[in-house]
mmCIF file of C-alpha atoms in Angstrom:
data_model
loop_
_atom_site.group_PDB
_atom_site.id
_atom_site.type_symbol
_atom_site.label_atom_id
_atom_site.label_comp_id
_atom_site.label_asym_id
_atom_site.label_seq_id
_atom_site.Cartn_x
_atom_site.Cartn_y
_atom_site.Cartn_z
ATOM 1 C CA UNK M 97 -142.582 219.309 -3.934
ATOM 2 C CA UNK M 98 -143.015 215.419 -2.653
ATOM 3 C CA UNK M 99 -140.611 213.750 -1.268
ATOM 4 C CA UNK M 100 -138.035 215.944 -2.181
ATOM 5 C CA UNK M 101 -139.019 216.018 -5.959
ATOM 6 C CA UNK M 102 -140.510 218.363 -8.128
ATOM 7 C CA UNK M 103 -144.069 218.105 -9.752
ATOM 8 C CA UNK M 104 -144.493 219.125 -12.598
ATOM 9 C CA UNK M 105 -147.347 220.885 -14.093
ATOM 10 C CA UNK M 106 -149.550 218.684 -15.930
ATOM 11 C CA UNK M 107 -151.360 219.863 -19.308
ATOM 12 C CA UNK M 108 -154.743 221.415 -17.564
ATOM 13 C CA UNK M 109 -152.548 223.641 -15.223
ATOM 14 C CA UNK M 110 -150.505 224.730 -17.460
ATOM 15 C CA UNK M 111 -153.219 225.706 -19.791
ATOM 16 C CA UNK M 112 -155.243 227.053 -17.038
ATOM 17 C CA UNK M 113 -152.360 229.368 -16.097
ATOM 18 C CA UNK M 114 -151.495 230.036 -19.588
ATOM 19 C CA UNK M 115 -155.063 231.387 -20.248
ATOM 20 C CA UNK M 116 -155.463 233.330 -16.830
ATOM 21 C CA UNK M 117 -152.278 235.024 -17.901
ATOM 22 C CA UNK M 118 -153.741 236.636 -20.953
ATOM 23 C CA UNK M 119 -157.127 236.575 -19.759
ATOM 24 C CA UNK M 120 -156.090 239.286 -16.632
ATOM 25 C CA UNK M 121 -153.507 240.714 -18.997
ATOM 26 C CA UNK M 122 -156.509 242.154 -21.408
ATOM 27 C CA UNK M 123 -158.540 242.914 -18.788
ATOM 28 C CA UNK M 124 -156.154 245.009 -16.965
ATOM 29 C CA UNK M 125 -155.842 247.139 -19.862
ATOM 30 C CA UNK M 126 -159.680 247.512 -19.993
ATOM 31 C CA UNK M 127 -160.351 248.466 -16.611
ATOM 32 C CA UNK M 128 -157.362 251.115 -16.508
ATOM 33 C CA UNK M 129 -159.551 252.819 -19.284
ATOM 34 C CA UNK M 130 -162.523 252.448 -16.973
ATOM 35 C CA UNK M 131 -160.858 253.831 -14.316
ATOM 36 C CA UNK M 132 -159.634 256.602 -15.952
ATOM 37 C CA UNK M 133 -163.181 257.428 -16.992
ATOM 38 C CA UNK M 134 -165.353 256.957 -13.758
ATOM 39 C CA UNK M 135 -166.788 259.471 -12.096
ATOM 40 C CA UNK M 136 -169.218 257.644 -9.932
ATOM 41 C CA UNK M 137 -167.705 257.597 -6.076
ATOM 42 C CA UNK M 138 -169.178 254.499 -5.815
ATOM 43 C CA UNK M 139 -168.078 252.436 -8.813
ATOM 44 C CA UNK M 140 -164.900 253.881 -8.994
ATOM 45 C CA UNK M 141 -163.829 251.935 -6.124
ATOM 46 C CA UNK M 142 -164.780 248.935 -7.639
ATOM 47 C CA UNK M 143 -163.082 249.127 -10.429
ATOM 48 C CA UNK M 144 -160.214 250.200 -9.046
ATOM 49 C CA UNK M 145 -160.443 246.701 -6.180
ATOM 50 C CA UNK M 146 -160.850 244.660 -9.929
ATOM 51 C CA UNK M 147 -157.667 246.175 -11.847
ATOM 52 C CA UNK M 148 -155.730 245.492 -8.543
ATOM 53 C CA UNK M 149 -156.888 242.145 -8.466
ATOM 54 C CA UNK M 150 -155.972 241.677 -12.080
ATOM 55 C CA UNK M 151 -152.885 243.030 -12.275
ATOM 56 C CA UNK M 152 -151.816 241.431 -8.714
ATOM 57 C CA UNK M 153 -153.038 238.014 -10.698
ATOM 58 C CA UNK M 154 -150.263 238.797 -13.733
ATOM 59 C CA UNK M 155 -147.591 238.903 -11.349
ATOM 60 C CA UNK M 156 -148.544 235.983 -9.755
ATOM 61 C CA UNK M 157 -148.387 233.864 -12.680
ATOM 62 C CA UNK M 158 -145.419 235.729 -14.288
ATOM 63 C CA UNK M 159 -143.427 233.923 -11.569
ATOM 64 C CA UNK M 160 -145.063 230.983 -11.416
ATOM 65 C CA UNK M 161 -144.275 230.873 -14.781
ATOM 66 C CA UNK M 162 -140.410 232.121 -14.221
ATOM 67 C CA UNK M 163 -140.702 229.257 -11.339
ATOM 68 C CA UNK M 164 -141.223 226.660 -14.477
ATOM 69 C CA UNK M 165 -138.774 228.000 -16.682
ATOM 70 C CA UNK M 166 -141.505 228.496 -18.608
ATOM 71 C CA UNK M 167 -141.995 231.078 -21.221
ATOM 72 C CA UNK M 168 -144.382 234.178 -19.999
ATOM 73 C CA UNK M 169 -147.374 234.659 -22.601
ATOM 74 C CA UNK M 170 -146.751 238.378 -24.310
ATOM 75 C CA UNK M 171 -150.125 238.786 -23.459
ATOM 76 C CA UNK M 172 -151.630 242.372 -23.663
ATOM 77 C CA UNK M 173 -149.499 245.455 -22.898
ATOM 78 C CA UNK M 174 -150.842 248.918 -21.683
ATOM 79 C CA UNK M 175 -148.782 251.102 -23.699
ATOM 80 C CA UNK M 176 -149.617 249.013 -27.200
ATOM 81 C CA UNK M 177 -153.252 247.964 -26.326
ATOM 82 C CA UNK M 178 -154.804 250.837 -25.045
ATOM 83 C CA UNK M 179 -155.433 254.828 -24.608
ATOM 84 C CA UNK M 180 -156.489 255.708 -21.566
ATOM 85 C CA UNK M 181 -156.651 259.178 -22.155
ATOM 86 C CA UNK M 182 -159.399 258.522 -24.929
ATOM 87 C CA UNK M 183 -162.983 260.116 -24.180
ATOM 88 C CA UNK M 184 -165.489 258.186 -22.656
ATOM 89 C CA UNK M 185 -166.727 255.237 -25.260
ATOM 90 C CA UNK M 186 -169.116 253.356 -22.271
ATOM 91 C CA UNK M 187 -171.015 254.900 -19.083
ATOM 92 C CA UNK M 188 -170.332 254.442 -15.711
ATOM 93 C CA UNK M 189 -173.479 251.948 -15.578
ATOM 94 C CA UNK M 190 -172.062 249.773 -18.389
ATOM 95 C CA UNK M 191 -168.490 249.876 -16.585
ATOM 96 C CA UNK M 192 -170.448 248.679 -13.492
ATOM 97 C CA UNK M 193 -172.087 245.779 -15.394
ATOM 98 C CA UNK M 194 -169.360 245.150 -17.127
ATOM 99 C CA UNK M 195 -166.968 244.230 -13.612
ATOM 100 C CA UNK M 196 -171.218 241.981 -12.647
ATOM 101 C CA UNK M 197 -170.569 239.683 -16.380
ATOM 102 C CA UNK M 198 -167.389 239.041 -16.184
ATOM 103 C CA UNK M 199 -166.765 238.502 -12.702
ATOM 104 C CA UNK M 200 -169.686 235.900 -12.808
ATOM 105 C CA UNK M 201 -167.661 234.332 -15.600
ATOM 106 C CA UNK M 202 -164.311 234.533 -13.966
ATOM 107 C CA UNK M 203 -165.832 232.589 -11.158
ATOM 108 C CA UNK M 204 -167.247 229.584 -13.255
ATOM 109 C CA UNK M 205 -163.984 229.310 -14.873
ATOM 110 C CA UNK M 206 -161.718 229.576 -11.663
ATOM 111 C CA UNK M 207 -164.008 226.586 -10.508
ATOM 112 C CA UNK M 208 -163.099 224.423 -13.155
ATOM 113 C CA UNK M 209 -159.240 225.372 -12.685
ATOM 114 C CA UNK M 210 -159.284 224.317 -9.118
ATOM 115 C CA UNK M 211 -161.080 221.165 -9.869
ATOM 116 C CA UNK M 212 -158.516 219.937 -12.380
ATOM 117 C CA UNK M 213 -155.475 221.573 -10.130
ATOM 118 C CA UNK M 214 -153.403 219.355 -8.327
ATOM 119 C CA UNK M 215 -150.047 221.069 -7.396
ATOM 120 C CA UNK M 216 -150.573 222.569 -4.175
ATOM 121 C CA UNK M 217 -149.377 226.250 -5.555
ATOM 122 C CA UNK M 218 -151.583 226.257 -8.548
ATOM 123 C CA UNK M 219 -154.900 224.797 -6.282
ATOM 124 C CA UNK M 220 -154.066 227.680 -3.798
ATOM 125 C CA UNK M 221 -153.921 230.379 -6.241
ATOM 126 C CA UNK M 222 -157.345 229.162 -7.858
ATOM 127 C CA UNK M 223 -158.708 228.803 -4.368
ATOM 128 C CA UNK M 224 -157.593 232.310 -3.436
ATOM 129 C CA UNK M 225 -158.855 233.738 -6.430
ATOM 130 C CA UNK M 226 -162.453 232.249 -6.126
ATOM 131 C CA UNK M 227 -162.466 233.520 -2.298
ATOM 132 C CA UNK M 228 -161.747 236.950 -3.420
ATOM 133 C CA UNK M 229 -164.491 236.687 -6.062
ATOM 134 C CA UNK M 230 -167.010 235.539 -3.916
ATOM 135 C CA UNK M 231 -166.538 238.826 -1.587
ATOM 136 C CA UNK M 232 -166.232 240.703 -5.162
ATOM 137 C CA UNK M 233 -169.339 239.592 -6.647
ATOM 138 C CA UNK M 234 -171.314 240.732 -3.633
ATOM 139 C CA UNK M 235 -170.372 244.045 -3.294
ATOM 140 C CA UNK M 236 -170.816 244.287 -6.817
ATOM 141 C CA UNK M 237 -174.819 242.821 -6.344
ATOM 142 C CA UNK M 238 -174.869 245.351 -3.464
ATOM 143 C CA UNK M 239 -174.267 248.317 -5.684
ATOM 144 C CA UNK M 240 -176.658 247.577 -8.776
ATOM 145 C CA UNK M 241 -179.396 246.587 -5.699
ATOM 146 C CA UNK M 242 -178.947 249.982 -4.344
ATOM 147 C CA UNK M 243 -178.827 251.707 -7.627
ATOM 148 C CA UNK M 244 -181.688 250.261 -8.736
ATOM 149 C CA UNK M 245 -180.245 248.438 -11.885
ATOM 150 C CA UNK M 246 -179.624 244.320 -11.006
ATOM 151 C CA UNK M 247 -181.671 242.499 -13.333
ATOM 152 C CA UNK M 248 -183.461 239.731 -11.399
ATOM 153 C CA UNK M 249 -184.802 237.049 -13.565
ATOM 154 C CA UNK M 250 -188.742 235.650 -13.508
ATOM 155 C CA UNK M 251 -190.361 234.954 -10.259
ATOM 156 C CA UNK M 252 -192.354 231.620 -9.951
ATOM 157 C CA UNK M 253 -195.617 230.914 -8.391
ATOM 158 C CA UNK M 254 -195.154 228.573 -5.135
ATOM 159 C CA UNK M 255 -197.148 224.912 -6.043
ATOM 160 C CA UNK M 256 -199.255 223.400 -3.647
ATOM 161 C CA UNK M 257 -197.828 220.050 -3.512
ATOM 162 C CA UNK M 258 -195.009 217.679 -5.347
ATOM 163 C CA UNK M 259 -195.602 216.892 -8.396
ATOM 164 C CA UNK M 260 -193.986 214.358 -11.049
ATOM 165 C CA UNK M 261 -193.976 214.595 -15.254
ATOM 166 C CA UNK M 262 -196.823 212.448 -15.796
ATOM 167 C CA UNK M 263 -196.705 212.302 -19.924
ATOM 168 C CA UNK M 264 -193.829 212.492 -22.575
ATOM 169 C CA UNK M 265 -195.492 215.424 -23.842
ATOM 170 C CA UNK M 266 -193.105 217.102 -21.126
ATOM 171 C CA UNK M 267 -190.256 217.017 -24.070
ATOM 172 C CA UNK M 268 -192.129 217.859 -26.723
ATOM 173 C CA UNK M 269 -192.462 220.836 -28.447
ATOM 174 C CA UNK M 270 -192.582 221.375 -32.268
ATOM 175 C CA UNK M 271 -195.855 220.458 -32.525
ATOM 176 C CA UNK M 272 -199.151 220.997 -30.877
ATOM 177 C CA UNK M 273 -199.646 222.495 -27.596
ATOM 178 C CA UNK M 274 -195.889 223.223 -25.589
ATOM 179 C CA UNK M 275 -195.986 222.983 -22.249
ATOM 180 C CA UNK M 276 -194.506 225.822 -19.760
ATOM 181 C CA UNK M 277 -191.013 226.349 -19.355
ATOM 182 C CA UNK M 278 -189.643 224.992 -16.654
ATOM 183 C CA UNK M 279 -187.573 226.893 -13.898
ATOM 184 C CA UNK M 280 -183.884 226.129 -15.494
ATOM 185 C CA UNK M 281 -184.910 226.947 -18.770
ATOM 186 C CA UNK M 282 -186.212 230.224 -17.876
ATOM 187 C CA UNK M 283 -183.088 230.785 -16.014
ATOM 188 C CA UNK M 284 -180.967 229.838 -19.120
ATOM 189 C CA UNK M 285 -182.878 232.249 -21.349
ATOM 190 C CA UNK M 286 -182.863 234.517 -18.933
ATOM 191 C CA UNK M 287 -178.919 234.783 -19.142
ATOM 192 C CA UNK M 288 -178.418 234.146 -22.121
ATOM 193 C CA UNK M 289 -180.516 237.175 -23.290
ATOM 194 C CA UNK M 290 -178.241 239.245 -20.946
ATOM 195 C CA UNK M 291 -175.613 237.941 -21.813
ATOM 196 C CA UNK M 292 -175.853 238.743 -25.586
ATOM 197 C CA UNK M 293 -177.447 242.105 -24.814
ATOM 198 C CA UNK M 294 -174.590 243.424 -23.216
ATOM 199 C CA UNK M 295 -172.365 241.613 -25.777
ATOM 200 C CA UNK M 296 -174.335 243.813 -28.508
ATOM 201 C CA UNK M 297 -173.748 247.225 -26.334
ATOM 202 C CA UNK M 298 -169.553 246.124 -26.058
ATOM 203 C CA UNK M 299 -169.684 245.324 -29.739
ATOM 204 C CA UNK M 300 -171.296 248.943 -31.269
ATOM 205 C CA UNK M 301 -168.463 250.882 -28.727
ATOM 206 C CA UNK M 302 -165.748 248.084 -30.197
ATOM 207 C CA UNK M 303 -166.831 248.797 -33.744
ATOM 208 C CA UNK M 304 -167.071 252.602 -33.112
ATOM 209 C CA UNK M 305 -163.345 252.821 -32.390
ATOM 210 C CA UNK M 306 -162.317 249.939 -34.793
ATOM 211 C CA UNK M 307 -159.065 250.723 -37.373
ATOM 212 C CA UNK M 308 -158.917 248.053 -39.378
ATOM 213 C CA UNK M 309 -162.402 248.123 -42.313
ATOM 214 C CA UNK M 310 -162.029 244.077 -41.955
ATOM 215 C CA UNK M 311 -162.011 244.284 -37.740
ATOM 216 C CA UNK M 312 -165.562 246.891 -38.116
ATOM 217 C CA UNK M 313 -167.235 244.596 -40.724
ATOM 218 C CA UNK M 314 -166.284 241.328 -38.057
ATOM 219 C CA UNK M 315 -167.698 243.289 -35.083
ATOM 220 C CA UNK M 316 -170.764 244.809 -37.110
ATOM 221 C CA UNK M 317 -171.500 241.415 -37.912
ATOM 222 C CA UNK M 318 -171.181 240.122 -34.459
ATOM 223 C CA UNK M 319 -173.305 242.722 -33.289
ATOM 224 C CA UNK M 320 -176.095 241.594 -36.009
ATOM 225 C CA UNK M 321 -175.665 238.369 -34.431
ATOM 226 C CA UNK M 322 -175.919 238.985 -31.088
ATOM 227 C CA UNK M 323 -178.905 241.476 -31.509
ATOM 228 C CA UNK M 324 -180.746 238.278 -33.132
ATOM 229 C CA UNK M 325 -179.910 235.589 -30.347
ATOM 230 C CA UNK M 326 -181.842 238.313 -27.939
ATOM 231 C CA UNK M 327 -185.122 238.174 -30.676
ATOM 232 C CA UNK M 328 -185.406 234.241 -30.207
ATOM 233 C CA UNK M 329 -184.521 234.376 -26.278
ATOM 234 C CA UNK M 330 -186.520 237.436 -26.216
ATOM 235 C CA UNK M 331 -190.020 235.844 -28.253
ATOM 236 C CA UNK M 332 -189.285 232.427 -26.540
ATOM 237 C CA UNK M 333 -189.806 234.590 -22.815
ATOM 238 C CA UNK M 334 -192.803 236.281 -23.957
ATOM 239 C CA UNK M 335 -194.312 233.925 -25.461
ATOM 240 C CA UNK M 336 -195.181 232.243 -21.889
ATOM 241 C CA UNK M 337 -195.809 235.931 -20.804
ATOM 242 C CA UNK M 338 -192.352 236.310 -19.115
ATOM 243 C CA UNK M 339 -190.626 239.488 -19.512
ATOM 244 C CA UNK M 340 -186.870 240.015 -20.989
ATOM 245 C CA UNK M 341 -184.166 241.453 -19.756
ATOM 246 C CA UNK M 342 -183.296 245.330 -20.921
ATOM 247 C CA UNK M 343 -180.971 245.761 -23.098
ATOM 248 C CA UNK M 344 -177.516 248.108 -23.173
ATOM 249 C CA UNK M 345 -177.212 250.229 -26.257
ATOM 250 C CA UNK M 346 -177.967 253.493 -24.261
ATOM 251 C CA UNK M 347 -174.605 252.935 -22.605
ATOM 252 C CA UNK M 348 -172.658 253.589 -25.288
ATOM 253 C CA UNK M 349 -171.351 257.411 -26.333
ATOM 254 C CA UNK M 350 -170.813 258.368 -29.945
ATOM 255 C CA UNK M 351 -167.009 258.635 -29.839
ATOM 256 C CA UNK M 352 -165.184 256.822 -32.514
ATOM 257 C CA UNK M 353 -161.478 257.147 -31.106
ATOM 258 C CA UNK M 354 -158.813 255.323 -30.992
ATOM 259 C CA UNK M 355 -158.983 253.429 -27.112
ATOM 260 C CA UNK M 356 -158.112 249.649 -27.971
ATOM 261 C CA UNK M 357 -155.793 248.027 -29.889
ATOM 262 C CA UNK M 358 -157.759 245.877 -32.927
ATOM 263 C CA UNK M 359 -156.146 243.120 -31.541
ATOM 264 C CA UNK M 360 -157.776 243.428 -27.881
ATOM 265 C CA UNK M 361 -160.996 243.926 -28.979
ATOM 266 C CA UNK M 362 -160.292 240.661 -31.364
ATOM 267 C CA UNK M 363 -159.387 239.158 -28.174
ATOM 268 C CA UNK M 364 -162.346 239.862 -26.385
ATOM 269 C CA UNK M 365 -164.996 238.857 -28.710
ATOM 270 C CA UNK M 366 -163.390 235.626 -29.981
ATOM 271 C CA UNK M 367 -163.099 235.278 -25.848
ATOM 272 C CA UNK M 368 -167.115 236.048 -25.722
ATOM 273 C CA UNK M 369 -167.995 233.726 -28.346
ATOM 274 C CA UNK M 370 -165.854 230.832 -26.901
ATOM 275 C CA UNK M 371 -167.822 231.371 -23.762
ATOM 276 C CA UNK M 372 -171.504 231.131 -25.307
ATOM 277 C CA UNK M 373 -170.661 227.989 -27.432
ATOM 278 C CA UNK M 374 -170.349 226.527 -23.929
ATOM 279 C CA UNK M 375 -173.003 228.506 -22.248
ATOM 280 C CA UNK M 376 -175.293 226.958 -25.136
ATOM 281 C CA UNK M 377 -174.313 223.598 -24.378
ATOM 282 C CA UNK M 378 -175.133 223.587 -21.038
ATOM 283 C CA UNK M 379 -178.486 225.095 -21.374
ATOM 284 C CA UNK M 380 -179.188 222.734 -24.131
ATOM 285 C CA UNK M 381 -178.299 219.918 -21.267
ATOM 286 C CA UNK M 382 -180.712 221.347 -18.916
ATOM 287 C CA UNK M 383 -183.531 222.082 -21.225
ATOM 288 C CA UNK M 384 -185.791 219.011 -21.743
ATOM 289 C CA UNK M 385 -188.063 220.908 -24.066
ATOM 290 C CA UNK M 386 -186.804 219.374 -27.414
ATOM 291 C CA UNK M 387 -187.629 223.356 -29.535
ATOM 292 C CA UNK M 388 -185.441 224.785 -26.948
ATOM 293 C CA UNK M 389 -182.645 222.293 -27.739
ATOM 294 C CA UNK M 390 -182.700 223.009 -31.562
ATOM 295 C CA UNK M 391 -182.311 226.733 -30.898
ATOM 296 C CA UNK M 392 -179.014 226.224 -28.967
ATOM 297 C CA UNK M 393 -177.997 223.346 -31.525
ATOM 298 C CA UNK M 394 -178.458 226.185 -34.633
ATOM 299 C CA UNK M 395 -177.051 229.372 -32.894
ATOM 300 C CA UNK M 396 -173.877 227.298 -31.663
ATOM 301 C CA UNK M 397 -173.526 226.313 -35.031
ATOM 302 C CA UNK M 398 -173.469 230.491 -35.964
ATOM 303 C CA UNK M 399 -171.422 231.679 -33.407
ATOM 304 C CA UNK M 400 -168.912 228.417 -33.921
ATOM 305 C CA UNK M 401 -168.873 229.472 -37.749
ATOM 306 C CA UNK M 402 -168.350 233.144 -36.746
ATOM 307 C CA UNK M 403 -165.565 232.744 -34.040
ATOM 308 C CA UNK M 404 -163.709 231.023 -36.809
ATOM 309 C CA UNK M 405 -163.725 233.856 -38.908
ATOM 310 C CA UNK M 406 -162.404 235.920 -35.981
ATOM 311 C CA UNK M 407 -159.745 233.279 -35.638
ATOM 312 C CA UNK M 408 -158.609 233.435 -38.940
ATOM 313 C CA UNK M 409 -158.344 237.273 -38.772
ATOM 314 C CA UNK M 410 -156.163 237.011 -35.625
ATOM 315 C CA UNK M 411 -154.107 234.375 -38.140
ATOM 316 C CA UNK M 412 -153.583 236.956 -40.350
ATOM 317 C CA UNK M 413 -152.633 239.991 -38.932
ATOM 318 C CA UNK M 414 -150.289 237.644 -36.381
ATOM 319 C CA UNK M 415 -152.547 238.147 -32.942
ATOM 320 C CA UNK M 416 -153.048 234.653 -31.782
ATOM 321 C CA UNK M 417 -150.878 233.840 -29.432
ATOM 322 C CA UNK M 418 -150.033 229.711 -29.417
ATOM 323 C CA UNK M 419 -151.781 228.041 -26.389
ATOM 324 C CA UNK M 420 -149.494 225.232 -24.421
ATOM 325 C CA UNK M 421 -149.746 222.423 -27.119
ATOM 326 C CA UNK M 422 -148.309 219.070 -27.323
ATOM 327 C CA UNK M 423 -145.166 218.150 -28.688
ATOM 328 C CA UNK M 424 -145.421 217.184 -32.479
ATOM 329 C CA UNK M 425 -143.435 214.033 -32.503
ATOM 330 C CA UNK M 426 -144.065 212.761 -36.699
ATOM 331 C CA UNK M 427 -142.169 216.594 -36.639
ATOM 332 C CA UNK M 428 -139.517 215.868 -34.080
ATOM 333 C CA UNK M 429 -138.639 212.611 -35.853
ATOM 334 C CA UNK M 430 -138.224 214.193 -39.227
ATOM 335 C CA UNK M 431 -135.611 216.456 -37.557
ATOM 336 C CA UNK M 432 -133.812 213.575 -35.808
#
């Protein structure tokens, strides 16, 4: 409220909200299967701190939304979108690294919510969420640290002095002798690799327990996909004698089950590949080396091609729940 009036939500709050909604909707049904699964004392807690915070986060919204008069997204249900009393599709480890991804990615994406917020209630929920994170995140770096399992990327050797690029050679590198990779693009391949390595381990358990033949093929393909973005990030790494990261498929059992709903698992990936696209473009932006650029240029290109395929299958079989759009007004005239 100012000055006695209300202010309304403007487009990226709503949308921000909108896609938190079904964001913490889906993952609440994930991490209820986790939890149900665990048997590690000292991930179960964990999970159990990130399903709280998820499903807290739904209510939140649900009456920000009622607040608005604003319709709630339907979102993901956990008596339609998963069976928690499935056996065990991913280990404790992967459950663990799962909650490490995505709340890294949670906490890029609350940043850019608060930084286009502007209504006190919807910057304070953003800023809460990002201060719970932050505690989150490293308790979660605590665990894998103890348990022997965080991934640290590259170390570098100190210089001896400052230095400055001296030649335009420094952006080359099609032809003739490429120079070393610098610092941020190590760190970009670094985590991109992971990334898509753990995306390949979710994708085999998601096509294990798959209904529809046209969902497997998708995720198979995905999979495919995935396994070959880790090759190039993978060859790029060692090709300056850096190692890669390991990779996930060990984590996954050989149940084929029913746990999620086609339409989660839909959710997810199309999610995922959203996600990269942008991941791509930023590393692209930081890598001066002009080979590394036309990597990220052709395997956007994929992935964009791919997550349009996925969209169209959500199309079909009626999964895609309509964002916060713009009124059509060439549509509201015809009806006046």
């Amino acid at each position: 409220m100012v000055s006695g009036k209300k202010v309304r939500l403007t487009a990226a709050e709503i949308t921000s909200l909108w896609a938190s909604y079904m964001n913490d909707s889906a993952i609440s049904c994930k991490l209820t299967y986790f939890l149900s699964k665990v048997e590690d004392e000292e991930i179960k807690p964990l999970i159990k701190h990130a399903l709280d915070f998820a499903q807290g986060n739904v209510k939140t919204l649900a009456e920000i939304f009622n607040k608005e008069k604003y319709p709630i997204p339907f979102g993901f249900k956990l008596e339609e979108d998963v069976d928690a009393a499935a056996p065990r599709l991913y280990s404790d480890t992967y459950a663990l690294n799962y909650l490490h991804q995505g709340a890294q990615i949670a906490l890029q994406g609350y940043s850019v919510n608060l930084a286009l917020a502007v209504r006190s209630d919807v910057y304070s929920y953003f800023n809460e969420c990002i201060t719970q994170l932050t505690t989150f995140i490293r308790e979660l770096k605590e665990l894998l640290l103890s348990k022997g399992i965080y991934i640290r990327s590259p170390y570098l050797p100190i210089p001896e002095d400052i230095d400055f690029v001296k030649r335009q050679s420094f952006l080359k590198g099609f032809l003739g002798e490429k120079r070393p990779l610098s610092g941020m693009e190590i760190t970009n391949l670094y985590a991109n690799f992971q990334r898509n390595a753990f995306g390949v381990a979710t994708l085999i358990g998601f096509s294990q327990v798959a209904q529809s033949k046209e969902v497997i093929n998708y995720l198979i393909r995905g999979k495919e996909i995935a396994k070959k973005h880790c090759d190039i990030f993978g060859s790029i790494l060692n090709n300056d004698d850096l190692p890669s990261p390991m990779t996930w498929h060990t984590e996954v059992t050989d149940s084929t089950e029913y746990v999620f709903s086609d339409k989660l698992m839909m959710f997810f990936t199309t999610a995922l590949i959203a996600l990269s696209i942008g991941f791509y473009g930023t590393s692209m932006a930081m890598s001066p080396r002009r080979d590394l650029g036309l990597h990220y240029v052709r395997l956007s290109a994929e992935i964009a091609e791919y997550a349009e395929d996925g969209a169209n299958i959500m199309i079909k079989n009626g999964w895609m729940e309509q964002p916060p759009m713009a009124p059509d007004r060439d549509e509201l005239a015809k009806q006046g």
